[in-house]
C-alpha cells in the first residue's frame, strides 16, 4: 500500500512560532508506527508544506492520503482531500481541528472517508490493517474513528485513544529532509550558523488544564500528564546528535517542571554522549523556583519560554491563568539572576481587556526589557480556537454561537475580531496598536509567536 501523509500549509494568514524550523513530530510518529507494523508492505511519503510547497499532483498511485489539520490549515486540507478523491484515493483526516469538529466536518464535507480524533498512531495502524484486510474487527472498535456510511449516517467510536507513551517507538526523521528545517532555522536566527536544532517531546498534557480546565485560550487536547521513559528520551536525543548533528533541543512538552522529581531524574540521567547538548524549554511561571537554576545549568538550558500573557491581575484571574503579574516578574528575576535567558509571551484580548489593562501589560514589558536576560518577546491577539474555553464562550454567549456550532470551517480572521468586539471593553484597532507597541519595544530582538496554543 502506498500512503501519503501531508501537513498542509496554513491558509489563514497566521504563522506559528518556529514554523518550518522543526519536523512535524505527530505525522512522523504515525509514519514510524506504520513502518514498524507493516515494513515493506507500505511505502510512505511525507509532505510537510512548512518546508515543501509542492503537494503531489499525481495521486493515482497512492492508495491512502492522510491529512493533518489544525484550524489554521483546514481549508487547505479539504481542498487536497477533494483532489485526492477525484483520483481514487482513500482519505483520512486527523489533528486537533477534526478532533473537536469531526461531526460538522463529516456533515459538510464529502471528501473525507475517515476522521481520526486525538492521538492517532495506533488507531491509524488499525485502520490500515482494516483497509489491507488484515483485520476483521469492526471499524467502530478503532478508538477515535468516525466516518459516514453509504446512507449518509455518521458513526463514531465511543472510545478515544489512550496511549501509553512508552509503547510508541522513537520517531524516525528519515521520512523528511532534515537539512531543510535547519536551513529555515538559520535563515530566521541570524546568529545561529553553528546551531543544528532538533525537537522532542518528553511528556504530554498539562496538569493545570486537568485541574482547572486550563487557560481561556488554550486548545491543547491531551488528557492527563504522561511522561515518556527517561532512557528512551535520551536515546532519541543521542540519535539526533549522531545522525543529524543536532546540538540544540527544543522540548515541546508543557509541564515537566511541575514534576520536580521527574525533572531532577531526567537531568541526573543525562548520558556523557549528550553533555554538550543545549535546550530550549517551556515552563509555567509558578514552576520557576530558585532550585531549578542549578538543574538548568546542568542540563544546558539556554532559554525558557514563559506564558506571561498579561500585566494585569484582573485579566489573569479572569482567564484562569493561575498566576499574577508579581509571580511572573519574580520568575523572570530568578532566571535573570541565574544567568538563564527567557522568552515571555503575551496574549492581548483576554476577556475584559481594555486600554487600562493593555497599558499595564505595556508597562510590564518595559520593565522586563530593562531587567536584562531577555532573549525574545512576543505579543499576539487571542484567537478562539476550537477546543479552547474561549471558543466555547463564543458558542454559549454570543449571537454568532448558533452559526458557529454547526460550522466545520472556522474563519479565524473574522472570529478574532468578533471576539474582541464581544468579549472585551476595547476595539480591535486598539488591540492591534498595543500589540505593535510591544513588538516594536523589542527593538532589534526577534519577535515570534502564535496567538493560541493548539495540539501538535
Short mmCIF file of C-alpha atoms in Angstrom, two decimals:
data_model
loop_
_atom_site.label_atom_id
_atom_site.label_comp_id
_atom_site.label_asym_id
_atom_site.label_seq_id
_atom_site.Cartn_x
_atom_site.Cartn_y
_atom_site.Cartn_z
CA UNK A 1 0.00 0.00 0.00
CA UNK A 2 1.25 3.47 -0.94
CA UNK A 3 0.48 6.08 1.70
CA UNK A 4 0.87 9.85 1.51
CA UNK A 5 0.89 11.82 4.79
CA UNK A 6 0.64 15.59 4.48
CA UNK A 7 0.83 18.62 6.73
CA UNK A 8 -0.89 21.27 4.54
CA UNK A 9 0.19 24.88 4.66
CA UNK A 10 -1.72 27.45 6.69
CA UNK A 11 -4.25 29.50 4.74
CA UNK A 12 -5.47 31.95 7.38
CA UNK A 13 -2.51 34.31 7.40
CA UNK A 14 -1.09 33.13 10.70
CA UNK A 15 2.48 31.99 11.17
CA UNK A 16 3.03 29.84 14.20
CA UNK A 17 6.25 30.43 16.11
CA UNK A 18 9.15 28.33 14.78
CA UNK A 19 7.06 27.04 11.89
CA UNK A 20 9.20 25.24 9.33
CA UNK A 21 12.14 25.04 11.72
CA UNK A 22 11.26 21.68 13.27
CA UNK A 23 9.97 18.43 11.84
CA UNK A 24 6.25 17.55 12.27
CA UNK A 25 6.55 15.07 15.12
CA UNK A 26 2.90 13.96 15.01
CA UNK A 27 2.91 12.93 11.35
CA UNK A 28 6.34 11.34 11.65
CA UNK A 29 5.18 9.35 14.68
CA UNK A 30 2.32 7.92 12.61
CA UNK A 31 4.69 7.13 9.75
CA UNK A 32 7.10 5.41 12.16
CA UNK A 33 4.34 3.26 13.66
CA UNK A 34 3.06 2.28 10.21
CA UNK A 35 6.53 1.30 9.06
CA UNK A 36 7.18 -0.67 12.21
CA UNK A 37 3.92 -2.60 11.83
CA UNK A 38 3.89 -3.22 8.07
CA UNK A 39 7.52 -2.93 6.95
CA UNK A 40 7.91 -3.22 3.18
CA UNK A 41 4.17 -3.77 2.73
CA UNK A 42 3.76 0.01 2.87
CA UNK A 43 5.51 2.80 1.01
CA UNK A 44 5.21 6.07 2.90
CA UNK A 45 5.70 9.59 1.57
CA UNK A 46 5.59 12.61 3.90
CA UNK A 47 4.94 16.12 2.58
CA UNK A 48 5.32 18.95 5.07
CA UNK A 49 4.26 22.21 3.46
CA UNK A 50 6.01 24.15 6.20
CA UNK A 51 9.11 23.42 4.16
CA UNK A 52 7.84 21.84 0.91
CA UNK A 53 5.35 23.85 -1.11
CA UNK A 54 4.56 21.12 -3.60
CA UNK A 55 1.64 18.84 -2.88
CA UNK A 56 1.85 15.97 -5.39
CA UNK A 57 -0.32 16.49 -8.47
CA UNK A 58 -0.36 12.83 -9.46
CA UNK A 59 -2.09 10.87 -6.71
CA UNK A 60 -3.37 7.93 -8.70
CA UNK A 61 -0.65 5.64 -7.40
CA UNK A 62 -1.44 6.37 -3.75
CA UNK A 63 -3.95 4.15 -2.02
CA UNK A 64 -4.34 6.32 1.05
CA UNK A 65 -3.88 10.05 1.70
CA UNK A 66 -3.71 11.17 5.34
CA UNK A 67 -4.03 14.88 6.11
CA UNK A 68 -3.11 16.62 9.36
CA UNK A 69 -5.39 19.54 10.17
CA UNK A 70 -5.26 22.43 12.59
CA UNK A 71 -7.88 25.17 12.42
CA UNK A 72 -5.33 27.24 10.51
CA UNK A 73 -4.88 24.80 7.61
CA UNK A 74 -8.25 23.02 7.50
CA UNK A 75 -9.38 24.74 4.30
CA UNK A 76 -6.24 23.57 2.52
CA UNK A 77 -6.63 20.04 3.90
CA UNK A 78 -10.17 19.86 2.50
CA UNK A 79 -9.01 21.12 -0.89
CA UNK A 80 -6.35 18.41 -1.05
CA UNK A 81 -8.82 15.76 0.08
CA UNK A 82 -11.22 16.60 -2.77
CA UNK A 83 -8.29 16.45 -5.16
CA UNK A 84 -7.28 13.05 -3.78
CA UNK A 85 -10.83 11.67 -4.01
CA UNK A 86 -11.03 12.68 -7.66
CA UNK A 87 -8.03 10.41 -8.29
CA UNK A 88 -9.46 7.44 -6.42
CA UNK A 89 -7.63 7.71 -3.11
CA UNK A 90 -9.00 6.85 0.31
CA UNK A 91 -8.71 9.92 2.56
CA UNK A 92 -8.14 10.23 6.30
CA UNK A 93 -8.23 13.45 8.32
CA UNK A 94 -6.60 13.83 11.73
CA UNK A 95 -5.32 16.55 14.02
CA UNK A 96 -6.72 18.94 16.63
CA UNK A 97 -9.34 20.58 14.38
CA UNK A 98 -11.22 17.36 13.45
CA UNK A 99 -10.76 16.03 16.97
CA UNK A 100 -13.26 18.69 18.07
CA UNK A 101 -15.36 19.28 14.93
CA UNK A 102 -15.48 15.79 13.38
CA UNK A 103 -19.28 15.70 13.29
CA UNK A 104 -19.57 19.05 11.49
CA UNK A 105 -16.82 18.04 9.09
CA UNK A 106 -18.49 14.79 8.09
CA UNK A 107 -21.83 16.57 7.66
CA UNK A 108 -20.41 19.28 5.41
CA UNK A 109 -17.59 17.58 3.52
CA UNK A 110 -17.80 14.52 1.29
CA UNK A 111 -14.04 14.45 0.70
CA UNK A 112 -13.04 12.68 3.93
CA UNK A 113 -13.63 8.95 4.14
CA UNK A 114 -12.45 8.72 7.72
CA UNK A 115 -11.69 11.08 10.59
CA UNK A 116 -9.33 10.08 13.39
CA UNK A 117 -9.56 12.01 16.66
CA UNK A 118 -6.90 12.83 19.26
CA UNK A 119 -3.72 10.71 19.37
CA UNK A 120 -3.95 8.59 16.26
CA UNK A 121 -0.81 6.45 15.95
CA UNK A 122 -2.31 3.08 16.84
CA UNK A 123 -5.76 3.97 15.51
CA UNK A 124 -4.18 4.79 12.14
CA UNK A 125 -2.38 1.44 12.19
CA UNK A 126 -5.65 -0.34 12.99
CA UNK A 127 -7.44 1.46 10.14
CA UNK A 128 -4.72 0.47 7.67
CA UNK A 129 -4.96 -3.12 8.90
CA UNK A 130 -8.67 -2.99 8.12
CA UNK A 131 -8.12 -1.48 4.67
CA UNK A 132 -5.48 -4.10 3.88
CA UNK A 133 -7.92 -6.79 5.05
CA UNK A 134 -5.54 -7.90 7.77
CA UNK A 135 -8.18 -7.36 10.43
CA UNK A 136 -11.86 -8.22 10.51
CA UNK A 137 -12.53 -6.03 13.54
CA UNK A 138 -15.50 -3.68 13.43
CA UNK A 139 -14.46 -0.19 12.39
CA UNK A 140 -16.18 1.25 15.44
CA UNK A 141 -13.80 -0.76 17.61
CA UNK A 142 -11.00 1.56 16.44
CA UNK A 143 -10.63 4.27 19.13
CA UNK A 144 -11.27 7.78 17.88
CA UNK A 145 -12.54 6.77 14.44
CA UNK A 146 -15.52 8.50 12.80
CA UNK A 147 -16.98 8.06 9.31
CA UNK A 148 -20.15 8.41 7.25
CA UNK A 149 -21.74 5.32 5.75
CA UNK A 150 -23.28 4.91 2.30
CA UNK A 151 -26.62 6.18 3.60
CA UNK A 152 -25.06 9.35 4.95
CA UNK A 153 -25.28 8.34 8.62
CA UNK A 154 -22.35 9.40 10.79
CA UNK A 155 -20.77 6.78 13.03
CA UNK A 156 -18.21 7.49 15.74
CA UNK A 157 -16.34 5.18 18.06
CA UNK A 158 -17.39 5.55 21.67
CA UNK A 159 -13.79 5.24 22.84
CA UNK A 160 -10.92 7.64 22.39
CA UNK A 161 -7.25 6.62 22.13
CA UNK A 162 -5.44 6.22 25.44
CA UNK A 163 -1.77 5.99 24.63
CA UNK A 164 0.94 4.76 26.93
CA UNK A 165 3.83 6.85 25.62
CA UNK A 166 6.26 4.07 26.45
CA UNK A 167 4.59 1.93 23.77
CA UNK A 168 5.46 4.37 20.98
CA UNK A 169 8.72 3.85 19.08
CA UNK A 170 11.30 6.60 18.76
CA UNK A 171 10.17 8.85 15.94
CA UNK A 172 12.08 8.45 12.69
CA UNK A 173 13.06 11.65 10.88
CA UNK A 174 14.12 9.74 7.78
CA UNK A 175 10.80 10.46 6.04
CA UNK A 176 11.73 14.15 5.57
CA UNK A 177 14.71 16.27 4.51
CA UNK A 178 16.07 17.24 7.92
CA UNK A 179 18.50 19.77 6.46
CA UNK A 180 15.65 21.96 5.20
CA UNK A 181 14.46 22.60 8.75
CA UNK A 182 17.98 23.54 9.79
CA UNK A 183 18.21 25.95 6.85
CA UNK A 184 14.90 27.58 7.81
CA UNK A 185 16.05 27.99 11.40
CA UNK A 186 19.29 29.64 10.38
CA UNK A 187 17.56 31.93 7.91
CA UNK A 188 15.50 33.41 10.76
CA UNK A 189 18.11 33.43 13.53
CA UNK A 190 20.98 35.33 12.01
CA UNK A 191 23.44 34.39 14.78
CA UNK A 192 22.76 30.64 14.57
CA UNK A 193 25.20 29.44 11.91
CA UNK A 194 26.56 26.81 14.32
CA UNK A 195 23.17 25.67 15.62
CA UNK A 196 21.62 22.39 14.44
CA UNK A 197 18.17 22.34 16.04
CA UNK A 198 16.07 19.29 16.78
CA UNK A 199 12.86 18.68 18.72
CA UNK A 200 11.49 16.03 21.06
CA UNK A 201 8.62 15.78 23.50
CA UNK A 202 9.36 14.34 26.92
CA UNK A 203 5.77 14.40 28.14
CA UNK A 204 2.22 15.21 27.06
CA UNK A 205 -0.54 17.03 28.85
CA UNK A 206 -0.93 19.92 31.28
CA UNK A 207 -1.66 19.49 34.98
CA UNK A 208 -3.13 22.99 35.19
CA UNK A 209 -5.60 22.19 32.40
CA UNK A 210 -6.55 18.92 34.09
CA UNK A 211 -7.08 20.66 37.41
CA UNK A 212 -8.93 23.81 36.32
CA UNK A 213 -9.93 23.46 32.67
CA UNK A 214 -6.91 25.48 31.62
CA UNK A 215 -6.18 28.97 30.38
CA UNK A 216 -9.02 30.55 28.42
CA UNK A 217 -7.15 30.47 25.10
CA UNK A 218 -5.55 27.02 25.37
CA UNK A 219 -6.75 24.42 22.85
CA UNK A 220 -4.47 21.55 23.75
CA UNK A 221 -6.44 18.32 23.94
CA UNK A 222 -4.29 15.79 25.80
CA UNK A 223 -5.84 14.33 28.95
CA UNK A 224 -3.61 13.80 31.94
CA UNK A 225 0.13 14.39 32.21
CA UNK A 226 2.09 11.42 30.87
CA UNK A 227 5.86 11.11 30.74
CA UNK A 228 7.97 9.10 28.34
CA UNK A 229 10.60 6.78 29.82
CA UNK A 230 13.68 8.86 30.56
CA UNK A 231 16.18 6.39 28.97
CA UNK A 232 14.15 6.46 25.73
CA UNK A 233 14.22 10.27 25.61
CA UNK A 234 17.99 10.35 25.99
CA UNK A 235 18.29 7.58 23.39
CA UNK A 236 16.33 9.74 20.96
CA UNK A 237 18.44 12.82 21.69
CA UNK A 238 21.65 10.83 21.20
CA UNK A 239 20.28 9.51 17.91
CA UNK A 240 19.53 13.06 16.71
CA UNK A 241 23.06 14.07 17.59
CA UNK A 242 24.71 11.10 15.89
CA UNK A 243 22.57 11.01 12.73
CA UNK A 244 21.89 14.70 12.08
CA UNK A 245 24.47 16.57 14.13
CA UNK A 246 21.81 18.13 16.37
CA UNK A 247 23.28 20.21 19.18
CA UNK A 248 20.21 22.14 20.42
CA UNK A 249 16.95 20.51 21.54
CA UNK A 250 13.53 22.12 21.76
CA UNK A 251 11.45 20.07 24.21
CA UNK A 252 7.87 20.89 23.24
CA UNK A 253 6.43 19.45 26.50
CA UNK A 254 4.47 21.95 28.61
CA UNK A 255 4.59 20.67 32.14
CA UNK A 256 7.85 18.95 33.08
CA UNK A 257 8.85 21.33 35.87
CA UNK A 258 5.57 20.66 37.64
CA UNK A 259 7.02 17.24 38.48
CA UNK A 260 10.19 18.16 40.34
CA UNK A 261 11.27 14.56 40.97
CA UNK A 262 10.90 13.63 37.31
CA UNK A 263 12.84 16.67 36.11
CA UNK A 264 15.71 16.08 38.52
CA UNK A 265 15.94 12.42 37.48
CA UNK A 266 15.93 13.46 33.83
CA UNK A 267 18.81 15.90 34.36
CA UNK A 268 20.82 13.50 36.52
CA UNK A 269 20.36 10.70 33.95
CA UNK A 270 21.99 12.70 31.16
CA UNK A 271 24.50 10.43 29.39
CA UNK A 272 28.06 11.56 28.74
CA UNK A 273 27.41 11.44 24.99
CA UNK A 274 24.89 14.31 25.38
CA UNK A 275 26.86 16.54 27.75
CA UNK A 276 27.26 19.28 25.16
CA UNK A 277 23.57 19.38 24.15
CA UNK A 278 21.70 22.67 24.70
CA UNK A 279 17.97 23.01 25.46
CA UNK A 280 15.02 25.35 24.92
CA UNK A 281 12.08 24.51 27.19
CA UNK A 282 8.61 25.68 28.28
CA UNK A 283 7.51 26.43 31.82
CA UNK A 284 4.68 27.98 33.77
CA UNK A 285 5.96 30.96 35.75
CA UNK A 286 4.89 29.35 39.05
CA UNK A 287 7.30 26.48 38.43
CA UNK A 288 10.34 28.75 38.27
CA UNK A 289 11.86 28.47 41.73
CA UNK A 290 15.46 29.05 42.86
CA UNK A 291 16.13 25.30 42.92
CA UNK A 292 15.69 24.95 39.14
CA UNK A 293 18.63 27.18 38.22
CA UNK A 294 21.35 24.65 39.08
CA UNK A 295 19.49 21.97 37.14
CA UNK A 296 19.03 24.29 34.17
CA UNK A 297 22.78 24.78 34.07
CA UNK A 298 23.42 21.04 34.46
CA UNK A 299 21.03 20.33 31.58
CA UNK A 300 22.32 23.13 29.38
CA UNK A 301 19.12 25.17 29.23
CA UNK A 302 19.81 28.25 27.12
CA UNK A 303 16.31 29.69 27.09
CA UNK A 304 12.96 29.26 28.87
CA UNK A 305 9.65 30.15 27.25
CA UNK A 306 7.13 31.57 29.73
CA UNK A 307 3.48 32.33 29.09
CA UNK A 308 3.15 35.62 30.98
CA UNK A 309 0.08 36.63 28.91
CA UNK A 310 -0.81 39.91 30.68
CA UNK A 311 0.48 42.52 33.09
CA UNK A 312 -2.99 43.00 34.55
CA UNK A 313 -4.01 40.84 37.51
CA UNK A 314 -7.71 41.26 36.85
CA UNK A 315 -7.32 39.76 33.37
CA UNK A 316 -5.06 36.95 34.57
CA UNK A 317 -7.64 35.91 37.15
CA UNK A 318 -10.49 36.07 34.65
CA UNK A 319 -8.51 33.98 32.15
CA UNK A 320 -7.83 31.19 34.66
CA UNK A 321 -4.09 31.64 34.23
CA UNK A 322 -3.28 30.79 37.85
CA UNK A 323 -0.58 33.43 38.22
CA UNK A 324 -0.13 37.14 38.83
CA UNK A 325 1.97 39.96 37.42
CA UNK A 326 4.11 39.75 40.55
CA UNK A 327 4.68 35.99 40.31
CA UNK A 328 5.71 36.35 36.66
CA UNK A 329 8.21 39.10 37.43
CA UNK A 330 9.56 37.04 40.31
CA UNK A 331 10.14 34.08 37.98
CA UNK A 332 11.87 36.27 35.40
CA UNK A 333 14.16 37.72 38.06
CA UNK A 334 15.09 34.23 39.24
CA UNK A 335 16.09 33.35 35.68
CA UNK A 336 17.92 36.63 35.15
CA UNK A 337 19.85 36.29 38.40
CA UNK A 338 20.68 32.71 37.47
CA UNK A 339 22.03 33.63 34.04
CA UNK A 340 19.27 31.86 32.07
CA UNK A 341 17.67 33.70 29.14
CA UNK A 342 13.90 33.94 28.95
CA UNK A 343 11.25 34.39 26.29
CA UNK A 344 8.00 35.81 27.72
CA UNK A 345 4.86 35.78 25.59
CA UNK A 346 1.74 37.93 25.94
CA UNK A 347 -1.81 37.48 24.68
CA UNK A 348 -3.85 40.62 24.11
CA UNK A 349 -7.63 40.44 24.00
CA UNK A 350 -8.21 38.36 27.12
CA UNK A 351 -11.78 38.56 28.47
CA UNK A 352 -12.42 42.07 29.77
CA UNK A 353 -9.35 43.60 28.11
CA UNK A 354 -9.41 47.41 27.95
CA UNK A 355 -6.99 50.27 27.45
CA UNK A 356 -6.04 50.32 31.11
CA UNK A 357 -5.18 46.61 31.14
CA UNK A 358 -3.16 46.94 27.92
CA UNK A 359 -1.26 49.86 29.47
CA UNK A 360 -0.47 47.60 32.42
CA UNK A 361 0.87 44.96 30.04
CA UNK A 362 2.90 47.51 28.09
CA UNK A 363 4.44 48.87 31.30
CA UNK A 364 5.33 45.32 32.35
CA UNK A 365 7.02 44.73 29.01
CA UNK A 366 9.08 47.88 29.52
CA UNK A 367 10.07 46.64 32.97
CA UNK A 368 11.09 43.27 31.56
CA UNK A 369 13.06 44.96 28.78
CA UNK A 370 15.11 46.83 31.35
CA UNK A 371 15.60 43.81 33.57
CA UNK A 372 18.19 42.05 31.41
CA UNK A 373 18.21 38.37 30.49
CA UNK A 374 15.56 38.86 27.80
CA UNK A 375 16.10 36.76 24.71
CA UNK A 376 12.90 37.47 22.77
CA UNK A 377 9.34 38.53 23.47
CA UNK A 378 6.05 38.27 21.60
CA UNK A 379 2.63 39.85 21.86
CA UNK A 380 -0.23 38.38 19.86
CA UNK A 381 -4.01 38.60 19.74
CA UNK A 382 -6.23 35.87 21.18
CA UNK A 383 -7.83 33.54 18.66
CA UNK A 384 -10.75 31.42 19.93
CA UNK A 385 -9.64 28.07 18.51
CA UNK A 386 -11.96 25.03 18.70
CA UNK A 387 -11.15 23.13 21.87
CA UNK A 388 -10.45 26.26 23.92
CA UNK A 389 -12.62 27.80 26.62
CA UNK A 390 -12.66 30.98 24.52
CA UNK A 391 -14.27 29.10 21.63
CA UNK A 392 -16.88 27.67 23.99
CA UNK A 393 -17.61 31.18 25.26
CA UNK A 394 -18.38 32.32 21.72
CA UNK A 395 -20.68 29.33 21.27
CA UNK A 396 -22.53 29.91 24.53
CA UNK A 397 -22.57 33.67 24.99
CA UNK A 398 -22.86 35.34 21.57
CA UNK A 399 -25.43 35.61 18.82
CA UNK A 400 -22.93 34.09 16.42
CA UNK A 401 -22.70 30.95 18.53
CA UNK A 402 -25.55 29.09 16.82
CA UNK A 403 -23.97 29.51 13.39
CA UNK A 404 -20.53 28.63 14.70
CA UNK A 405 -21.82 25.49 16.40
CA UNK A 406 -22.68 23.86 13.06
CA UNK A 407 -19.65 25.07 11.11
CA UNK A 408 -16.67 22.94 10.09
CA UNK A 409 -14.59 25.76 8.57
CA UNK A 410 -13.83 28.39 11.21
CA UNK A 411 -12.80 31.81 9.88
CA UNK A 412 -10.20 32.76 12.47
CA UNK A 413 -9.60 36.21 10.98
CA UNK A 414 -13.28 37.05 11.49
CA UNK A 415 -13.51 35.24 14.82
CA UNK A 416 -10.50 37.05 16.26
CA UNK A 417 -12.15 40.43 15.56
CA UNK A 418 -15.57 39.21 16.70
CA UNK A 419 -14.07 38.04 19.98
CA UNK A 420 -12.57 41.48 20.68
CA UNK A 421 -15.88 43.16 19.92
CA UNK A 422 -17.90 40.71 22.05
CA UNK A 423 -15.67 39.82 24.98
CA UNK A 424 -13.53 42.89 25.70
CA UNK A 425 -14.03 46.55 26.51
CA UNK A 426 -11.88 47.87 23.70
CA UNK A 427 -11.61 47.86 19.91
CA UNK A 428 -9.71 45.60 17.57
CA UNK A 429 -7.80 48.62 16.29
CA UNK A 430 -6.63 49.45 19.83
CA UNK A 431 -5.54 45.86 20.47
CA UNK A 432 -3.52 45.87 17.24
CA UNK A 433 -1.96 49.15 18.28
CA UNK A 434 -0.79 47.80 21.65
CA UNK A 435 0.44 44.57 20.08
CA UNK A 436 2.59 46.63 17.72
CA UNK A 437 3.83 48.85 20.56
CA UNK A 438 5.02 45.79 22.48
CA UNK A 439 6.68 44.22 19.46
CA UNK A 440 8.36 47.50 18.46
CA UNK A 441 9.59 47.78 22.04
CA UNK A 442 11.75 44.75 21.35
CA UNK A 443 13.93 46.78 19.01
CA UNK A 444 16.41 44.51 17.30
CA UNK A 445 15.26 41.36 19.10
CA UNK A 446 13.48 38.66 17.12
CA UNK A 447 9.69 38.63 17.63
CA UNK A 448 7.70 35.44 17.05
CA UNK A 449 4.60 33.75 18.34
CA UNK A 450 1.13 32.48 17.69
CA UNK A 451 -1.98 33.77 19.36
CA UNK A 452 -3.24 30.50 20.75
CA UNK A 453 -1.92 27.12 21.79
CA UNK A 454 -3.17 24.14 19.79
CA UNK A 455 -2.19 20.50 19.99
CA UNK A 456 0.69 19.46 17.79
#
